[in-house]
Coordinates of N, CA and C in Angstrom, one line a residue:
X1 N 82.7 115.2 96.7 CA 82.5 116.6 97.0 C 83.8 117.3 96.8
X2 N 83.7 118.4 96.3 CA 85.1 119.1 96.2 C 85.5 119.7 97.5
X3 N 86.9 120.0 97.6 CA 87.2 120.6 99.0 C 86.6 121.9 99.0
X4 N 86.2 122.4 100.2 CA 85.7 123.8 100.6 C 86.1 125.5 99.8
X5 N 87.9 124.8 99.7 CA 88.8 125.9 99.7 C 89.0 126.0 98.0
X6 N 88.6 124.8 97.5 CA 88.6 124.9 95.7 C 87.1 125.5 94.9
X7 N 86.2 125.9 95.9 CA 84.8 126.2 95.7 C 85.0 127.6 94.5
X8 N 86.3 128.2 94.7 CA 85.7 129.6 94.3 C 87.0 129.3 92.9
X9 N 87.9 128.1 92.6 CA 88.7 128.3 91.5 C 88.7 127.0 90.8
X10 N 87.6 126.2 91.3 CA 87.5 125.0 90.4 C 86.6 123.7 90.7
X11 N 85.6 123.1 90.0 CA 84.5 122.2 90.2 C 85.0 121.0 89.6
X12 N 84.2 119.7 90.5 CA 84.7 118.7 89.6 C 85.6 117.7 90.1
X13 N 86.5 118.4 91.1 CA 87.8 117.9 91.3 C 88.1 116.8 92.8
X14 N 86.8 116.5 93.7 CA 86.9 116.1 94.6 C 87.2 114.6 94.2
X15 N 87.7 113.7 95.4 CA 88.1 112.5 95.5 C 89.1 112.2 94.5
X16 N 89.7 113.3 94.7 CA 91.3 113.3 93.7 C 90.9 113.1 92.2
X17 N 89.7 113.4 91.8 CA 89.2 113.5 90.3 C 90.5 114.3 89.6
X18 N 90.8 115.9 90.2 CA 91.8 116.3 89.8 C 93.2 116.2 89.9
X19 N 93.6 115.2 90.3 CA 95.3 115.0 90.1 C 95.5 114.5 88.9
X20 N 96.9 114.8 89.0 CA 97.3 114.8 87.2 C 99.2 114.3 87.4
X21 N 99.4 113.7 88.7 CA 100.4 113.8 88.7 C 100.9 112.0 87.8
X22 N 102.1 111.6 88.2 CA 102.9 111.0 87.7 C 102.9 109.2 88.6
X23 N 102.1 108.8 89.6 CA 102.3 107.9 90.1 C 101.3 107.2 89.1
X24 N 101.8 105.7 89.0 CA 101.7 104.5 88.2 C 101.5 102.8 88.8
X25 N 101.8 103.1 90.0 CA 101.3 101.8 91.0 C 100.4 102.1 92.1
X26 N 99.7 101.0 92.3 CA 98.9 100.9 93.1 C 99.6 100.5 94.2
X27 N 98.7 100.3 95.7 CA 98.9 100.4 96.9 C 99.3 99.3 97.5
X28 N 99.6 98.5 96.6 CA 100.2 96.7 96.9 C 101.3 96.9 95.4
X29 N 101.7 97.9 95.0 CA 102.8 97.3 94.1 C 102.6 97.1 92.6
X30 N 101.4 97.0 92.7 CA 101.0 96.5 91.1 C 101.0 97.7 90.1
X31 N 101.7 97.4 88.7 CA 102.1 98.1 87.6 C 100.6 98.4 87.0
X32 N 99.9 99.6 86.8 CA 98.9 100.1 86.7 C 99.4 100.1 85.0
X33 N 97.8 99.5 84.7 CA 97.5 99.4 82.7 C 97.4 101.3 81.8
X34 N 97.6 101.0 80.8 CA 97.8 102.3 80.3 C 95.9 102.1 80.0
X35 N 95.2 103.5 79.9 CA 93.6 103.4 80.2 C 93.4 103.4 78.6
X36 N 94.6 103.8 77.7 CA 93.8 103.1 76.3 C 94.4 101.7 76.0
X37 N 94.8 101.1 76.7 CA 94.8 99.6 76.1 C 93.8 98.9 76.4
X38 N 93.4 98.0 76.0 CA 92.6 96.9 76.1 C 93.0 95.3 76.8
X39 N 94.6 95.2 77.4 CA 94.5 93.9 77.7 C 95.3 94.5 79.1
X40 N 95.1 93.8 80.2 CA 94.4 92.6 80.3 C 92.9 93.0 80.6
X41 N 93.2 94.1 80.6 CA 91.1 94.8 81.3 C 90.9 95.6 80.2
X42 N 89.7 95.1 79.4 CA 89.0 96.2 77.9 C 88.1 97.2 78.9
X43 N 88.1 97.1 80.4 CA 87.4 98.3 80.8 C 88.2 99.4 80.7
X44 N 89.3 99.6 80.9 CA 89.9 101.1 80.4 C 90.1 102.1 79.8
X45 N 90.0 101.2 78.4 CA 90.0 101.6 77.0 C 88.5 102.1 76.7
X46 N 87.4 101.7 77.6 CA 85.8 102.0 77.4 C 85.2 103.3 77.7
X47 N 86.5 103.5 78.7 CA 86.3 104.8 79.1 C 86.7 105.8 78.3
X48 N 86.4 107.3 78.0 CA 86.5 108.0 76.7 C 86.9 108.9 77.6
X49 N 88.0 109.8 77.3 CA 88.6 111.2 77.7 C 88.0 112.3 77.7
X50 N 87.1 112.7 78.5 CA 86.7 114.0 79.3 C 87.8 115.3 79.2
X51 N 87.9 115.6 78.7 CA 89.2 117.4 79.1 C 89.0 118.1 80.3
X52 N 90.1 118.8 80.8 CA 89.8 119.7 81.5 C 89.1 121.0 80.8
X53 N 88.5 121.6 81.1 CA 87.9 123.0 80.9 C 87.9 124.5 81.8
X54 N 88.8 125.3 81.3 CA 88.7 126.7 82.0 C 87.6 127.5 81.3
X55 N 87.2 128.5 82.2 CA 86.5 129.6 82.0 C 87.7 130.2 80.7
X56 N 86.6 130.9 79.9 CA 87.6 132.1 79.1 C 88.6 132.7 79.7
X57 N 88.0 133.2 81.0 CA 89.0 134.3 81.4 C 90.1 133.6 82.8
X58 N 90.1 132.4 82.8 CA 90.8 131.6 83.2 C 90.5 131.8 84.8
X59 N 89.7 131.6 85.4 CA 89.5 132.5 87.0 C 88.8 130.7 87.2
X60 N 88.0 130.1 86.7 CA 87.8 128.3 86.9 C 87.9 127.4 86.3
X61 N 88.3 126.4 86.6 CA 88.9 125.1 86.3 C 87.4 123.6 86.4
X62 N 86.9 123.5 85.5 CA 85.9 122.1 85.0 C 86.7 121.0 85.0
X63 N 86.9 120.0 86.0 CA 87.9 118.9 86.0 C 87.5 118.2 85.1
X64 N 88.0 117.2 83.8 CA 88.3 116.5 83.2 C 88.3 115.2 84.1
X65 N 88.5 114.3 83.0 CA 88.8 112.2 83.9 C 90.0 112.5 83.7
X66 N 90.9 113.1 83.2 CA 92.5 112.8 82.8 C 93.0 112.1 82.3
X67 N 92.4 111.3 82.0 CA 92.8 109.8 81.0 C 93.1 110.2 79.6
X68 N 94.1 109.5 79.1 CA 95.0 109.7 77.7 C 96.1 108.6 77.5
X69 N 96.7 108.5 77.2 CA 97.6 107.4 76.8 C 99.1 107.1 77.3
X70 N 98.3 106.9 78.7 CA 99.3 106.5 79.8 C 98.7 105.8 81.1
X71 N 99.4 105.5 81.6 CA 99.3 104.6 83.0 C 99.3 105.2 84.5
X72 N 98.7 106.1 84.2 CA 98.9 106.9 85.2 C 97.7 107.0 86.3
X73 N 97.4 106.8 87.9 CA 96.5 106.6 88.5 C 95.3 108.4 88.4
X74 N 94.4 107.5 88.3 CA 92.9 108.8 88.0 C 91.5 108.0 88.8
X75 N 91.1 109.0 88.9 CA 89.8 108.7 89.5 C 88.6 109.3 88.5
X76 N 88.7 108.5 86.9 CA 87.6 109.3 85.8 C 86.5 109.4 86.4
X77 N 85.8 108.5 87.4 CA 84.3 108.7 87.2 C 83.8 108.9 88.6
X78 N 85.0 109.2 89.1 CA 84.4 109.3 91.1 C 84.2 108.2 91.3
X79 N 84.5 106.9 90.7 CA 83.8 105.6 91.7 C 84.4 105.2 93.3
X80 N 85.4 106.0 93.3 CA 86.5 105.6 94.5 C 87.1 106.5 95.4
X81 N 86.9 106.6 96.5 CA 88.0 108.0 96.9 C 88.6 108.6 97.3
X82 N 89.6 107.8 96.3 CA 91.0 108.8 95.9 C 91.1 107.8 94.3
X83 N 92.4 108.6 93.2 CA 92.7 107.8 92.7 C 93.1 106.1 92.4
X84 N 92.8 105.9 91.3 CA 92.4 104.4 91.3 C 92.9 103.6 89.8
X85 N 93.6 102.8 89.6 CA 93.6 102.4 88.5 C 93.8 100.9 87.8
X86 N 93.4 100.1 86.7 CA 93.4 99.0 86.5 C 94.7 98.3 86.4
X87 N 95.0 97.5 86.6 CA 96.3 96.9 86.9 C 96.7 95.9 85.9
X88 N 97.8 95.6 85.9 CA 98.6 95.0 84.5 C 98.5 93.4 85.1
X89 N 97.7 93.3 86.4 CA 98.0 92.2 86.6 C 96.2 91.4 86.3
X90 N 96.2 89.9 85.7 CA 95.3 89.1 85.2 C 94.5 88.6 86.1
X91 N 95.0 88.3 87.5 CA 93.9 88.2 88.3 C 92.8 89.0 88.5
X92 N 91.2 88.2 88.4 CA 90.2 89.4 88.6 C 90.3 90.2 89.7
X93 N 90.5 89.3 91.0 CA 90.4 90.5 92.4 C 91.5 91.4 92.5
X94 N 92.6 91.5 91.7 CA 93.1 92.9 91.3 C 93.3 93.6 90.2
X95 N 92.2 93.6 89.7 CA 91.9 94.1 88.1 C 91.8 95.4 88.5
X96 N 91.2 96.1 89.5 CA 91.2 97.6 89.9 C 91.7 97.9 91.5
X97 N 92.7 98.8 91.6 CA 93.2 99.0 92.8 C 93.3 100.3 93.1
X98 N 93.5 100.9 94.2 CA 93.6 102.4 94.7 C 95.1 102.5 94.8
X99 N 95.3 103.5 94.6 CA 96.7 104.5 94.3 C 97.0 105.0 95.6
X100 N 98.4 104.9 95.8 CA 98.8 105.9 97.0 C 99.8 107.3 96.7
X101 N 98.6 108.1 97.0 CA 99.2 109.5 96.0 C 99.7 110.5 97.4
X102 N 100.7 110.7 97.1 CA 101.3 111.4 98.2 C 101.0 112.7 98.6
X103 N 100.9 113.2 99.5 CA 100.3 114.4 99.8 C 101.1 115.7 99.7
X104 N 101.0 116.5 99.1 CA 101.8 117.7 99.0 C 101.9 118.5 100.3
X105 N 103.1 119.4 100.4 CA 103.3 120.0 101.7 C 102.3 121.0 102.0
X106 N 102.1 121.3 103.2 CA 100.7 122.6 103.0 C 102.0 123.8 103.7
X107 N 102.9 123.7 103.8 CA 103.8 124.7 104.1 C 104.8 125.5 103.0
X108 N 104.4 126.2 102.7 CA 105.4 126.7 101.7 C 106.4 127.2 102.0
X109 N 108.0 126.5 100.7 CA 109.1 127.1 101.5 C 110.0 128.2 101.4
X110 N 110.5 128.8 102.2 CA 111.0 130.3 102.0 C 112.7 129.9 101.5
X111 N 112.8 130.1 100.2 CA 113.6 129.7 99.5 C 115.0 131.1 100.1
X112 N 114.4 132.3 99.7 CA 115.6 133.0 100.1 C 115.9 132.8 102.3
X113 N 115.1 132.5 102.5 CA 115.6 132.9 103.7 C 116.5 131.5 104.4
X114 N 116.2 130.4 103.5 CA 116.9 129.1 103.9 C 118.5 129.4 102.9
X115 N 118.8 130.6 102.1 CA 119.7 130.5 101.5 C 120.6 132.0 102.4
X116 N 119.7 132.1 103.2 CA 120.5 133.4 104.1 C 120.9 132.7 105.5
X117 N 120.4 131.5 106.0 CA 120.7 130.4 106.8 C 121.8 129.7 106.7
X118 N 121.9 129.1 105.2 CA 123.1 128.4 105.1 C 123.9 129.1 104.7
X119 N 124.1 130.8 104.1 CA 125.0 131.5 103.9 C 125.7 131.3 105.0
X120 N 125.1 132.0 106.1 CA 125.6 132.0 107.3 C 126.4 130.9 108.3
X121 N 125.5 129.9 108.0 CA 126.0 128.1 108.5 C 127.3 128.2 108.1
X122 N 127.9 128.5 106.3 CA 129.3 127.9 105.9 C 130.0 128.9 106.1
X123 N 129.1 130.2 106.6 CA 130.6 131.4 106.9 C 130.9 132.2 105.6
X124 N 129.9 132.0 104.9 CA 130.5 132.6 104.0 C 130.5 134.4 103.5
X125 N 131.7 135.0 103.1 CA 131.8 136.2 103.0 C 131.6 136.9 101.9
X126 N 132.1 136.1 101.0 CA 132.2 136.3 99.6 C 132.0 135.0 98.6
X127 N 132.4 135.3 96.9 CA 131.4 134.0 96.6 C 132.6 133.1 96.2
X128 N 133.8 133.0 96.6 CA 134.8 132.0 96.2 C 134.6 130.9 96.5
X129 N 133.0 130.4 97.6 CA 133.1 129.3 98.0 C 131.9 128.4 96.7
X130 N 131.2 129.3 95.7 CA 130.4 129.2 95.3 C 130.8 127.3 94.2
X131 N 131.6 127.4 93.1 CA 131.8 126.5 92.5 C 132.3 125.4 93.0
X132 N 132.7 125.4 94.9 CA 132.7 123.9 96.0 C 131.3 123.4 96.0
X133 N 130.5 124.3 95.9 CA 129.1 124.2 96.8 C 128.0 123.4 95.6
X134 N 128.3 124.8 94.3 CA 127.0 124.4 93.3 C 127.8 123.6 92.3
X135 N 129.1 124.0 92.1 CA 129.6 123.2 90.7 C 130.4 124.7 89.5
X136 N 130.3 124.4 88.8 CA 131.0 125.4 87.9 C 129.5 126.4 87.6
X137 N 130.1 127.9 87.8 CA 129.4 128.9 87.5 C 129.0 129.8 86.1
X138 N 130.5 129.2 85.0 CA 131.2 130.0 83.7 C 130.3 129.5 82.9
X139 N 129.7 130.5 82.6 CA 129.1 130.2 81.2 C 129.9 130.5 79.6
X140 N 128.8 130.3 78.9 CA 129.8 130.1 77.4 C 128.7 130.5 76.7
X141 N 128.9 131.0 75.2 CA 128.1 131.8 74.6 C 126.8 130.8 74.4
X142 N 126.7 129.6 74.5 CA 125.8 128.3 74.8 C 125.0 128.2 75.5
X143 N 125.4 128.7 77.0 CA 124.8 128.5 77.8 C 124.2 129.5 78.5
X144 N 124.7 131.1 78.5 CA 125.1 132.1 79.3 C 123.3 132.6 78.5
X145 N 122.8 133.0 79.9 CA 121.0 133.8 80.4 C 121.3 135.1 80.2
X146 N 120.3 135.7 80.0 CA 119.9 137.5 79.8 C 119.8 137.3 81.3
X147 N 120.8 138.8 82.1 CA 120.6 138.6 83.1 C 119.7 140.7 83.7
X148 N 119.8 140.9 84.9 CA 119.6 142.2 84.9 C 120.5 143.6 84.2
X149 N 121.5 142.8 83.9 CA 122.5 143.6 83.6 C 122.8 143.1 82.3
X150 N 121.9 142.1 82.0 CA 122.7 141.9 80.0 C 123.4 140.7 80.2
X151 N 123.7 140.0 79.4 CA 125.0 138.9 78.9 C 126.0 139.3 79.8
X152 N 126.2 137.7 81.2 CA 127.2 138.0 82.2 C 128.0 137.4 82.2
X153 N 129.2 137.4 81.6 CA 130.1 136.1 81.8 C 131.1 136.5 83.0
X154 N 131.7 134.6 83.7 CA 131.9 134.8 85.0 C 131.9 134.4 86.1
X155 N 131.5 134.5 87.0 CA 131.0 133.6 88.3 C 130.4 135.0 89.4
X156 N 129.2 134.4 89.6 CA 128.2 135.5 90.5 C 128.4 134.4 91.5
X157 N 127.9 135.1 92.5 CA 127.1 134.1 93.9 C 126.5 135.1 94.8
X158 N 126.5 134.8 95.9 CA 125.7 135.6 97.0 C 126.8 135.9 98.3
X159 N 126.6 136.5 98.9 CA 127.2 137.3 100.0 C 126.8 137.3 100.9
X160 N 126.9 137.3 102.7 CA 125.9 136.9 103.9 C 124.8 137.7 103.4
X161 N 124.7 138.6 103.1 CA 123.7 140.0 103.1 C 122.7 139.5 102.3
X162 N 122.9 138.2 101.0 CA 122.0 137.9 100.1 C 121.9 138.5 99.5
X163 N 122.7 139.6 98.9 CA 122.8 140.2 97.6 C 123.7 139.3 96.8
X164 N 123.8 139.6 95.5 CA 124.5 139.3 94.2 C 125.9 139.8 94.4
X165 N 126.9 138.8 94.4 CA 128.5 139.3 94.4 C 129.2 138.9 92.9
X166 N 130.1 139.7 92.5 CA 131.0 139.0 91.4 C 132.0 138.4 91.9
X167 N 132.5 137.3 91.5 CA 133.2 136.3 92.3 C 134.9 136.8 92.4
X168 N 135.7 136.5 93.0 CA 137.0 137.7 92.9 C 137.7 136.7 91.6
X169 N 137.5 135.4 91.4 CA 138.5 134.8 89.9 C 137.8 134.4 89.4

């Protein structure tokens, strides 16, 4: 069943049908099979890739099995729930194992205001402390972003206040 709160921006997706992330081992360790190969389990490969599908106007999301040509843990057919995948290893009673997929934060983080925190933690006044902290600032005709003000060459940083300072050298 899909969660409550995905009802109005996407179907399909319960029992982690919809993850798409990047874990590759199962929950004892074992190196999970890529789902188009065939050895040591030809069930993988049996299974045929479903797509995701959006509305035209992009407002819902039709989950897909996610399967393609990698090793990566999916739950194609709901049989299990949570993600699940066949394993590289030849024993039958671990030919299919469950995934431990980590849970995302439900807290979202406030990027500027933890950067008005630690302005304050190192004291800082101005941005001379900037290239101790992040590394070198100077760009080069290579590297240097369209900024608000155009092509900046230089060293910016931030100021207690969290505005944009030019650095004094």
């Amino acid at each position: 069943k899909d969660p409550s709160f995905a009802g109005t921006i996407e179907m399909g997706g319960g029992k982690g049908r919809s993850y798409r992330g990047l874990v590759s081992t199962t929950v004892s360790g074992r190196t999970c099979q890529k789902w188009t190969a065939t050895h040591p389990w030809k069930e993988a490969a049996k299974l045929k890739l479903i797509p995701d599908k959006k509305k035209s106007d992009g407002s819902k999301v039709s989950w897909g099995n996610g399967l393609g040509n990698h090793n990566y843990c999916r739950n194609p057919d709901s049989s299990e729930d949570r993600p699940w995948c066949y394993t590289m290893d030849t024993q039958k009673d671990h030919k299919k194992e469950l995934c431990e997929i980590p849970k995302c934060a439900t807290k979202l983080r406030d990027f500027q205001k933890e950067h008005k925190e630690t302005t304050i933690k190192i004291k800082s006044t101005d941005c001379e402390c900037m290239d101790e902290l992040y590394g070198s600032s100077k760009t080069t005709k290579d590297t240097s972003v369209p900024t608000y003000t155009g092509l900046m060459q230089g060293k910016w940083g931030r100021g207690k206040d969290g505005k944009p300072c030019r650095c004094k050298h």
